[in-house]
Protein backbone atom coordinates (compact mmCIF):
# COMPACT_ATOMS: atom_id res chain seq x y z
CA UNK A 1 0.00 0.00 0.00
CA UNK A 2 1.45 3.34 -1.01
CA UNK A 3 1.84 5.87 1.75
CA UNK A 4 -0.80 8.58 1.48
CA UNK A 5 0.55 11.88 2.59
CA UNK A 6 -1.22 15.21 2.83
CA UNK A 7 0.22 18.14 0.91
CA UNK A 8 -0.20 20.25 4.04
CA UNK A 9 -1.22 19.95 7.67
CA UNK A 10 -2.56 23.08 9.38
CA UNK A 11 -2.52 23.14 13.19
CA UNK A 12 -4.87 25.74 14.69
CA UNK A 13 -3.50 27.23 17.92
CA UNK A 14 -4.61 30.87 17.88
CA UNK A 15 -7.35 30.55 20.51
CA UNK A 16 -7.00 31.82 24.06
CA UNK A 17 -8.04 28.75 26.06
CA UNK A 18 -9.71 30.81 28.80
CA UNK A 19 -11.10 27.78 30.65
CA UNK A 20 -7.58 26.75 31.65
CA UNK A 21 -7.49 29.90 33.87
CA UNK A 22 -3.76 30.22 33.46
CA UNK A 23 -1.11 32.77 32.57
CA UNK A 24 0.55 29.99 30.58
CA UNK A 25 -1.07 29.65 27.13
CA UNK A 26 -3.26 26.54 27.04
CA UNK A 27 -1.31 24.72 24.34
CA UNK A 28 1.91 25.09 26.34
CA UNK A 29 0.56 23.08 29.29
CA UNK A 30 2.39 19.74 29.39
CA UNK A 31 1.39 16.12 29.67
CA UNK A 32 3.88 13.29 29.43
CA UNK A 33 6.73 15.83 29.49
CA UNK A 34 5.65 17.60 26.31
CA UNK A 35 3.41 20.58 25.68
CA UNK A 36 0.00 19.94 24.11
CA UNK A 37 1.30 21.80 21.06
CA UNK A 38 4.39 19.57 20.89
CA UNK A 39 2.14 16.48 20.87
CA UNK A 40 -0.02 17.98 18.08
CA UNK A 41 3.00 19.00 16.02
CA UNK A 42 4.55 15.56 16.43
CA UNK A 43 1.42 13.91 15.01
CA UNK A 44 1.18 16.49 12.22
CA UNK A 45 4.86 16.09 11.27
CA UNK A 46 4.52 12.30 11.51
CA UNK A 47 1.93 12.43 8.73
CA UNK A 48 4.86 13.69 6.57
CA UNK A 49 3.11 16.59 4.82
CA UNK A 50 5.06 18.75 2.43
CA UNK A 51 4.02 21.86 4.38
CA UNK A 52 3.29 22.17 8.09
CA UNK A 53 1.63 25.40 9.26
CA UNK A 54 0.78 26.50 12.79
CA UNK A 55 -1.72 29.34 13.21
CA UNK A 56 -1.05 31.58 16.21
CA UNK A 57 -2.43 34.75 17.75
CA UNK A 58 -2.93 34.60 21.54
CA UNK A 59 0.55 34.93 23.19
CA UNK A 60 2.00 34.44 19.70
CA UNK A 61 5.63 35.26 20.62
CA UNK A 62 5.68 32.73 23.43
CA UNK A 63 4.22 30.08 21.13
CA UNK A 64 6.64 30.86 18.32
CA UNK A 65 9.70 30.63 20.56
CA UNK A 66 8.37 27.36 21.97
CA UNK A 67 7.88 26.04 18.43
CA UNK A 68 11.46 27.07 17.60
CA UNK A 69 12.71 25.01 20.52
CA UNK A 70 10.96 21.79 19.51
CA UNK A 71 13.14 18.95 18.26
CA UNK A 72 10.86 18.12 15.36
CA UNK A 73 12.36 15.20 13.53
CA UNK A 74 11.19 16.04 10.07
CA UNK A 75 12.46 17.56 6.91
CA UNK A 76 9.55 19.96 6.50
CA UNK A 77 9.92 23.48 7.76
CA UNK A 78 7.40 24.67 10.24
CA UNK A 79 5.55 27.70 8.90
CA UNK A 80 3.94 30.23 11.21
CA UNK A 81 0.73 31.99 10.21
CA UNK A 82 -0.61 34.91 12.23
CA UNK A 83 -4.39 35.08 12.55
CA UNK A 84 -5.82 38.59 12.30
CA UNK A 85 -8.64 40.05 14.42
CA UNK A 86 -11.38 38.18 12.54
CA UNK A 87 -12.31 35.24 14.80
CA UNK A 88 -13.10 31.62 14.08
CA UNK A 89 -11.59 28.38 12.88
CA UNK A 90 -12.48 29.29 9.28
CA UNK A 91 -10.54 32.52 9.47
CA UNK A 92 -7.62 30.74 11.15
CA UNK A 93 -7.48 28.29 8.22
CA UNK A 94 -7.64 31.16 5.69
CA UNK A 95 -4.68 32.77 7.45
CA UNK A 96 -2.77 29.47 7.23
CA UNK A 97 -3.31 29.33 3.46
CA UNK A 98 -1.52 32.68 3.04
CA UNK A 99 1.69 30.83 3.99
CA UNK A 100 1.19 28.15 1.33
CA UNK A 101 1.75 28.23 -2.44
CA UNK A 102 -1.17 29.72 -4.43
CA UNK A 103 -1.29 26.71 -6.74
CA UNK A 104 -1.57 24.20 -3.89
CA UNK A 105 -3.20 20.92 -4.93
CA UNK A 106 -3.86 17.74 -2.98
CA UNK A 107 -5.16 17.02 0.51
CA UNK A 108 -4.97 19.62 3.27
CA UNK A 109 -5.47 18.38 6.83
CA UNK A 110 -6.70 20.73 9.55
CA UNK A 111 -6.19 19.82 13.18
CA UNK A 112 -5.82 21.56 16.57
CA UNK A 113 -2.96 22.38 18.91
CA UNK A 114 -4.79 20.95 21.91
CA UNK A 115 -5.55 17.33 20.92
CA UNK A 116 -2.49 15.61 22.37
CA UNK A 117 -3.46 11.97 21.84
CA UNK A 118 -4.08 12.24 18.10
CA UNK A 119 -1.56 10.13 16.17
CA UNK A 120 0.00 10.42 12.73
CA UNK A 121 -1.59 7.05 11.85
CA UNK A 122 -5.05 8.46 12.49
CA UNK A 123 -4.31 11.50 10.31
CA UNK A 124 -3.03 9.25 7.54
CA UNK A 125 -6.06 6.92 7.70
CA UNK A 126 -8.32 9.96 7.43
CA UNK A 127 -6.35 11.10 4.36
CA UNK A 128 -6.62 7.62 2.89
CA UNK A 129 -10.42 7.46 3.32
CA UNK A 130 -10.70 11.00 1.97
CA UNK A 131 -8.63 10.33 -1.15
CA UNK A 132 -10.01 6.90 -1.96
CA UNK A 133 -13.58 8.31 -1.77
CA UNK A 134 -12.60 11.36 -3.87
CA UNK A 135 -14.25 13.64 -1.33
CA UNK A 136 -14.08 17.41 -1.27
CA UNK A 137 -14.07 17.22 2.51
CA UNK A 138 -13.89 14.41 5.06
CA UNK A 139 -14.41 15.08 8.73
CA UNK A 140 -13.35 12.85 11.59
CA UNK A 141 -16.40 12.47 13.83
CA UNK A 142 -17.08 10.68 17.10
CA UNK A 143 -20.12 9.21 18.82
CA UNK A 144 -20.15 10.53 22.39
CA UNK A 145 -22.43 10.25 25.43
CA UNK A 146 -22.36 13.98 26.15
CA UNK A 147 -22.19 16.04 22.95
CA UNK A 148 -22.51 19.34 24.82
CA UNK A 149 -20.38 22.14 23.41
CA UNK A 150 -19.44 20.36 20.19
CA UNK A 151 -20.55 20.92 16.63
CA UNK A 152 -23.06 18.24 15.57
CA UNK A 153 -22.85 16.04 12.48
CA UNK A 154 -26.12 16.49 10.58
CA UNK A 155 -26.97 13.65 8.18
CA UNK A 156 -29.88 13.16 5.78
CA UNK A 157 -32.34 10.26 5.90
CA UNK A 158 -29.94 8.08 3.92
CA UNK A 159 -27.17 8.79 6.41
CA UNK A 160 -25.20 11.04 4.08
CA UNK A 161 -23.43 14.03 5.66
CA UNK A 162 -25.28 17.30 5.08
CA UNK A 163 -23.42 19.79 7.23
CA UNK A 164 -22.10 20.57 10.68
CA UNK A 165 -24.08 22.78 13.02
CA UNK A 166 -22.50 24.46 16.04
CA UNK A 167 -24.09 23.94 19.46
CA UNK A 168 -24.99 27.63 19.74
CA UNK A 169 -26.70 27.64 16.33
CA UNK A 170 -28.39 24.25 16.73
CA UNK A 171 -32.10 23.53 17.11
CA UNK A 172 -33.27 21.34 20.00
CA UNK A 173 -33.53 18.41 17.59
CA UNK A 174 -30.00 18.93 16.35
CA UNK A 175 -28.70 19.22 19.90
CA UNK A 176 -29.86 15.69 20.60
CA UNK A 177 -27.47 14.36 17.92
CA UNK A 178 -24.62 12.47 19.62
CA UNK A 179 -22.27 12.33 16.65
CA UNK A 180 -19.92 15.28 17.05
CA UNK A 181 -17.31 17.07 14.95
CA UNK A 182 -13.81 16.35 16.26
CA UNK A 183 -12.44 19.39 14.43
CA UNK A 184 -10.01 17.24 12.44
CA UNK A 185 -10.57 17.26 8.70
CA UNK A 186 -9.11 16.37 5.32
CA UNK A 187 -9.97 18.83 2.52
CA UNK A 188 -9.25 18.95 -1.15
CA UNK A 189 -7.16 22.13 -1.44
CA UNK A 190 -9.32 23.72 -4.15
CA UNK A 191 -12.59 22.87 -2.39
CA UNK A 192 -11.20 24.29 0.87
CA UNK A 193 -10.30 27.57 -0.81
CA UNK A 194 -13.71 27.88 -2.46
CA UNK A 195 -15.46 27.05 0.82
CA UNK A 196 -13.41 29.51 2.87
CA UNK A 197 -14.16 32.27 0.36
CA UNK A 198 -17.87 31.73 1.00
CA UNK A 199 -17.72 32.10 4.79
CA UNK A 200 -19.46 34.87 6.68
CA UNK A 201 -19.64 35.74 10.38
CA UNK A 202 -23.43 35.61 10.25
CA UNK A 203 -23.96 33.14 13.11
CA UNK A 204 -24.49 32.96 16.89
CA UNK A 205 -20.82 33.58 17.70
CA UNK A 206 -19.98 36.11 14.96
CA UNK A 207 -17.10 33.87 13.83
CA UNK A 208 -16.01 32.47 10.48
CA UNK A 209 -16.75 28.77 11.04
CA UNK A 210 -14.53 26.25 9.27
CA UNK A 211 -17.42 23.82 9.72
CA UNK A 212 -19.47 25.77 7.19
CA UNK A 213 -17.06 24.69 4.43
CA UNK A 214 -18.62 21.21 4.65
CA UNK A 215 -22.17 22.46 3.98
CA UNK A 216 -20.88 24.72 1.21
CA UNK A 217 -19.14 21.85 -0.61
CA UNK A 218 -22.13 19.60 -0.22
CA UNK A 219 -24.50 22.31 -1.56
CA UNK A 220 -22.10 22.77 -4.48
CA UNK A 221 -22.73 19.13 -5.36
CA UNK A 222 -19.39 17.79 -4.15
CA UNK A 223 -19.07 14.68 -2.06
CA UNK A 224 -18.44 15.12 1.65
CA UNK A 225 -18.29 12.51 4.40
CA UNK A 226 -17.90 12.02 8.13
CA UNK A 227 -15.92 9.04 9.32
CA UNK A 228 -16.27 8.10 12.96
CA UNK A 229 -13.31 7.24 15.13
CA UNK A 230 -13.58 4.45 17.68
CA UNK A 231 -10.78 5.89 19.81
CA UNK A 232 -12.42 8.91 21.44
CA UNK A 233 -9.27 9.87 23.34
CA UNK A 234 -7.55 10.75 20.09
CA UNK A 235 -9.96 13.57 19.33
CA UNK A 236 -10.39 14.80 22.90
CA UNK A 237 -9.20 18.37 23.47
CA UNK A 238 -7.80 19.69 26.73
CA UNK A 239 -9.93 22.73 27.50
CA UNK A 240 -9.56 22.86 31.27
CA UNK A 241 -7.30 21.33 33.88
CA UNK A 242 -9.67 18.44 34.58
CA UNK A 243 -9.51 17.35 30.94
CA UNK A 244 -5.77 17.96 30.97
CA UNK A 245 -5.32 15.57 33.91
CA UNK A 246 -7.58 12.94 32.31
CA UNK A 247 -5.69 13.13 29.04
CA UNK A 248 -2.38 12.98 30.91
CA UNK A 249 -3.49 9.84 32.71
CA UNK A 250 -4.67 8.16 29.53
CA UNK A 251 -1.48 9.10 27.69
CA UNK A 252 0.54 7.63 30.56
CA UNK A 253 -1.55 4.45 30.48
CA UNK A 254 -0.74 4.09 26.78
CA UNK A 255 2.96 4.79 27.32
CA UNK A 256 3.18 2.23 30.17
CA UNK A 257 1.38 -0.33 28.02
CA UNK A 258 3.81 0.27 25.14
CA UNK A 259 6.80 -0.36 27.45
CA UNK A 260 5.28 -3.45 29.04
CA UNK A 261 4.76 -4.89 25.54
CA UNK A 262 8.39 -4.05 24.82
CA UNK A 263 9.58 -6.17 27.75
CA UNK A 264 9.56 -3.80 30.73
CA UNK A 265 7.99 -5.00 33.99
CA UNK A 266 5.82 -2.25 35.47
CA UNK A 267 4.43 -3.55 38.73
CA UNK A 268 1.83 -0.80 39.14
CA UNK A 269 1.10 1.25 36.00
CA UNK A 270 -1.37 3.38 38.01
CA UNK A 271 1.43 4.88 40.12
CA UNK A 272 4.13 4.86 37.44
CA UNK A 273 4.58 7.97 35.29
CA UNK A 274 6.74 7.84 32.19
CA UNK A 275 7.44 10.84 29.96
CA UNK A 276 7.36 10.51 26.18
CA UNK A 277 11.12 10.97 25.76
CA UNK A 278 12.12 8.26 28.25
CA UNK A 279 13.76 5.14 26.90
CA UNK A 280 13.77 1.75 28.61
CA UNK A 281 15.49 -1.52 27.77
CA UNK A 282 14.17 -5.05 27.99
CA UNK A 283 13.93 -6.56 31.45
CA UNK A 284 13.89 -3.24 33.27
CA UNK A 285 11.69 -3.48 36.37
CA UNK A 286 9.79 -0.42 37.61
CA UNK A 287 8.41 -0.73 41.15
CA UNK A 288 5.37 1.28 42.35
CA UNK A 289 5.49 5.05 42.79
CA UNK A 290 8.10 5.90 40.16
CA UNK A 291 8.28 8.94 37.87
CA UNK A 292 10.65 8.68 34.91
CA UNK A 293 10.91 12.15 33.43
CA UNK A 294 12.61 13.99 30.59
CA UNK A 295 15.17 12.00 28.63
CA UNK A 296 15.73 9.36 31.32
CA UNK A 297 17.27 6.17 29.95
CA UNK A 298 17.31 2.87 31.86
CA UNK A 299 19.50 -0.08 30.91
CA UNK A 300 18.47 -3.70 30.80
CA UNK A 301 17.94 -5.58 34.04
CA UNK A 302 17.98 -2.40 36.13
CA UNK A 303 15.42 -2.07 38.93
CA UNK A 304 14.01 1.35 39.79
CA UNK A 305 11.80 2.11 42.78
CA UNK A 306 9.77 2.04 44.76
CA UNK A 307 9.03 5.75 45.15
CA UNK A 308 11.67 7.38 42.98
CA UNK A 309 11.78 10.37 40.63
CA UNK A 310 14.43 10.30 37.91
CA UNK A 311 14.69 13.21 35.51
CA UNK A 312 17.15 13.24 32.60
CA UNK A 313 18.99 10.42 34.34
CA UNK A 314 20.88 7.55 32.75
CA UNK A 315 20.82 4.26 34.66
CA UNK A 316 23.15 1.50 33.50
CA UNK A 317 22.32 -2.17 33.04
CA UNK A 318 21.65 -4.11 36.22
CA UNK A 319 21.77 -1.05 38.49
CA UNK A 320 19.39 -0.64 41.43
CA UNK A 321 17.87 2.71 42.35
CA UNK A 322 15.70 2.70 45.47
CA UNK A 323 13.67 5.67 46.86
CA UNK A 324 15.77 8.25 45.09
CA UNK A 325 15.40 11.73 43.60
CA UNK A 326 17.76 12.31 40.69
CA UNK A 327 18.27 14.91 37.99
CA UNK A 328 20.85 15.04 35.16
CA UNK A 329 22.83 12.20 36.70
CA UNK A 330 24.46 9.03 35.42
CA UNK A 331 24.34 5.77 37.39
CA UNK A 332 26.78 3.16 36.11
CA UNK A 333 26.00 -0.46 35.31
CA UNK A 334 25.55 -2.59 38.40
CA UNK A 335 25.68 0.41 40.72
CA UNK A 336 23.45 0.80 43.79
CA UNK A 337 21.67 3.99 44.78
CA UNK A 338 19.45 4.62 47.81
CA UNK A 339 17.35 4.25 49.72
CA UNK A 340 16.87 8.01 50.26
CA UNK A 341 19.55 9.41 47.97
CA UNK A 342 19.52 12.79 46.22
CA UNK A 343 21.50 12.89 42.97
CA UNK A 344 21.85 16.40 41.62
CA UNK A 345 23.11 17.50 38.19
CA UNK A 346 26.59 16.34 37.25
CA UNK A 347 26.57 13.24 39.42
CA UNK A 348 28.37 10.44 37.64
CA UNK A 349 28.49 7.16 39.54
CA UNK A 350 30.79 4.52 38.07
CA UNK A 351 30.09 0.87 37.44
CA UNK A 352 29.32 -1.10 40.62
CA UNK A 353 29.63 2.06 42.71
CA UNK A 354 27.34 3.03 45.55
CA UNK A 355 25.54 6.16 46.70
CA UNK A 356 23.74 5.16 49.85
CA UNK A 357 21.24 6.30 52.41
CA UNK A 358 20.82 10.04 53.01
CA UNK A 359 23.60 10.95 50.62
CA UNK A 360 23.42 14.07 48.42
CA UNK A 361 25.74 14.41 45.43
CA UNK A 362 26.38 17.18 42.86
CA UNK A 363 29.06 17.60 40.17
CA UNK A 364 30.63 14.46 41.48
CA UNK A 365 32.53 11.78 39.60
CA UNK A 366 32.46 8.71 41.78
CA UNK A 367 34.66 6.02 40.24
CA UNK A 368 34.07 2.40 39.44
CA UNK A 369 33.34 0.43 42.61
CA UNK A 370 33.72 3.54 44.80
CA UNK A 371 31.27 3.94 47.68
CA UNK A 372 29.64 6.74 49.62
CA UNK A 373 27.35 4.58 51.71
CA UNK A 374 25.81 6.78 54.43
CA UNK A 375 24.76 10.29 55.47
CA UNK A 376 27.09 12.41 53.35
CA UNK A 377 27.30 15.40 51.01
CA UNK A 378 29.58 15.07 47.99
CA UNK A 379 29.74 18.29 45.94
CA UNK A 380 32.30 19.28 43.29
CA UNK A 381 34.38 16.16 43.81
CA UNK A 382 36.16 13.32 42.14
CA UNK A 383 36.44 10.04 44.02
CA UNK A 384 38.72 7.43 42.45
CA UNK A 385 38.00 3.83 41.67
CA UNK A 386 37.49 1.52 44.64
CA UNK A 387 37.64 4.24 47.32
CA UNK A 388 35.35 4.28 50.34
CA UNK A 389 34.07 7.43 52.02
CA UNK A 390 33.14 6.93 55.68
CA UNK A 391 29.69 7.74 57.01
CA UNK A 392 28.66 11.33 57.72
CA UNK A 393 31.33 13.02 55.62
CA UNK A 394 31.01 16.38 53.90
CA UNK A 395 32.85 17.66 50.86
CA UNK A 396 33.07 21.26 52.02
CA UNK A 397 33.00 22.91 48.62
CA UNK A 398 31.79 26.43 49.37
CA UNK A 399 33.91 29.12 51.00
CA UNK A 400 31.02 31.55 51.09
CA UNK A 401 31.95 33.09 47.75
CA UNK A 402 33.34 30.40 45.44
CA UNK A 403 32.99 26.65 44.96
CA UNK A 404 36.13 24.47 45.05
CA UNK A 405 36.93 20.91 44.07
CA UNK A 406 38.11 17.92 46.09
CA UNK A 407 39.95 15.02 44.52
CA UNK A 408 40.24 11.66 46.28
CA UNK A 409 42.48 9.08 44.56
CA UNK A 410 41.92 5.37 43.99
CA UNK A 411 41.39 2.74 46.70
CA UNK A 412 41.45 5.24 49.56
CA UNK A 413 39.84 4.26 52.90
CA UNK A 414 38.56 7.43 54.42
CA UNK A 415 37.19 7.56 57.96
CA UNK A 416 33.76 8.54 59.16
CA UNK A 417 32.79 12.14 59.81
CA UNK A 418 35.52 13.59 57.62
CA UNK A 419 35.33 17.17 56.34
CA UNK A 420 37.13 17.72 53.02
CA UNK A 421 37.82 21.44 52.95
CA UNK A 422 38.21 22.16 49.23
CA UNK A 423 40.37 22.69 47.32
CA UNK A 424 42.15 19.61 48.61
CA UNK A 425 43.57 16.37 47.22
CA UNK A 426 43.86 12.93 48.79
CA UNK A 427 46.36 10.57 47.14
CA UNK A 428 45.82 6.98 46.00
CA UNK A 429 45.58 4.38 48.72
CA UNK A 430 45.47 6.95 51.56
CA UNK A 431 43.63 6.38 54.87
CA UNK A 432 42.11 8.85 57.33
CA UNK A 433 40.96 8.60 60.92
CA UNK A 434 37.46 9.32 62.16
CA UNK A 435 36.58 13.01 62.34
CA UNK A 436 39.50 14.15 60.24
CA UNK A 437 39.21 17.65 58.87
CA UNK A 438 41.15 17.36 55.65
CA UNK A 439 42.53 20.88 55.08
CA UNK A 440 45.89 19.84 53.64
CA UNK A 441 46.62 17.50 50.77
CA UNK A 442 47.13 13.89 51.87
CA UNK A 443 49.98 12.09 50.08
CA UNK A 444 49.38 8.67 48.52
CA UNK A 445 49.48 5.92 51.13
CA UNK A 446 49.50 8.28 54.17
CA UNK A 447 47.16 8.10 57.16
CA UNK A 448 45.65 11.53 57.84
CA UNK A 449 44.37 12.46 61.30
CA UNK A 450 43.41 15.62 63.08
CA UNK A 451 44.04 14.61 66.66
CA UNK A 452 42.36 16.51 69.48
CA UNK A 453 42.87 14.61 72.76
CA UNK A 454 39.70 13.44 74.48
CA UNK A 455 39.22 14.59 78.12
CA UNK A 456 36.83 12.81 80.53
CA UNK A 457 35.62 14.88 83.52
CA UNK A 458 34.83 12.15 86.02
CA UNK A 459 31.61 12.53 88.00
CA UNK A 460 30.52 15.59 86.01
CA UNK A 461 26.94 14.40 85.40
CA UNK A 462 26.11 13.52 89.00
CA UNK A 463 27.54 16.89 90.17
CA UNK A 464 26.08 19.09 87.47
CA UNK A 465 22.85 17.33 86.49
CA UNK A 466 21.65 15.85 89.75
CA UNK A 467 18.29 14.08 89.73
CA UNK A 468 18.25 13.48 85.98
CA UNK A 469 17.81 10.01 84.55
CA UNK A 470 21.38 10.25 83.27
CA UNK A 471 22.68 10.98 86.79
CA UNK A 472 20.65 8.07 88.20
CA UNK A 473 22.03 5.73 85.54
CA UNK A 474 25.55 6.94 86.29
CA UNK A 475 25.08 6.38 90.03
CA UNK A 476 23.70 2.88 89.47
CA UNK A 477 26.65 2.06 87.24
CA UNK A 478 29.16 3.14 89.91
CA UNK A 479 27.49 1.24 92.80
CA UNK A 480 29.53 -1.73 93.89
CA UNK A 481 32.52 -0.47 91.94
CA UNK A 482 35.57 0.37 93.94
CA UNK A 483 35.87 4.13 94.32
CA UNK A 484 38.44 5.46 91.92
CA UNK A 485 41.57 6.88 93.48
C1 LIG B 1 -14.77 23.70 17.09
C2 LIG B 1 -15.73 23.35 15.99
C3 LIG B 1 -16.74 22.35 16.54
C4 LIG B 1 -16.02 21.12 17.07
C5 LIG B 1 -15.00 21.52 18.10
C6 LIG B 1 -14.18 20.33 18.49
C7 LIG B 1 -15.90 25.31 14.60
C8 LIG B 1 -16.70 26.48 14.22
N1 LIG B 1 -16.39 24.54 15.54
O1 LIG B 1 -15.47 24.30 18.16
O2 LIG B 1 -17.64 21.96 15.52
O3 LIG B 1 -16.96 20.21 17.63
O4 LIG B 1 -14.11 22.51 17.55
O5 LIG B 1 -13.32 20.67 19.54
O6 LIG B 1 -14.86 25.07 14.01
N2 LIG B 1 -8.85 28.50 16.92
C9 LIG B 1 -8.07 29.37 16.21
N3 LIG B 1 -8.59 30.58 15.87
C10 LIG B 1 -9.84 30.93 16.21
C11 LIG B 1 -10.64 30.04 16.93
C12 LIG B 1 -10.12 28.82 17.27
O7 LIG B 1 -6.92 29.08 15.90
O8 LIG B 1 -10.24 32.06 15.85
C13 LIG B 1 -8.29 27.21 17.32
C14 LIG B 1 -8.19 27.08 18.82
O9 LIG B 1 -6.91 27.51 19.29
C15 LIG B 1 -8.37 25.59 19.03
C16 LIG B 1 -9.26 25.18 17.87
O10 LIG B 1 -9.17 26.20 16.91
O11 LIG B 1 -7.16 24.88 18.92
C17 LIG B 1 -10.71 24.98 18.27
O12 LIG B 1 -11.21 26.13 18.90
P1 LIG B 1 -12.34 26.04 20.00
O13 LIG B 1 -12.79 27.40 20.30
O14 LIG B 1 -11.90 25.17 21.10
O15 LIG B 1 -13.45 25.19 19.24
P2 LIG B 1 -14.93 25.62 18.90
O16 LIG B 1 -14.89 26.75 17.92
O17 LIG B 1 -15.68 25.77 20.13
CA1 LIG C 1 -15.02 28.84 19.98
PDB file of C-alpha atoms in Angstrom, residues 19 56 137:
ATOM      1  CA  UNK A  19     -11.097  27.776  30.646  1.00  0.00           C
ATOM      2  CA  UNK A  56      -1.047  31.584  16.212  1.00  0.00           C
ATOM      3  CA  UNK A 137     -14.070  17.223   2.512  1.00  0.00           C
TER       4      UNK A 137
END
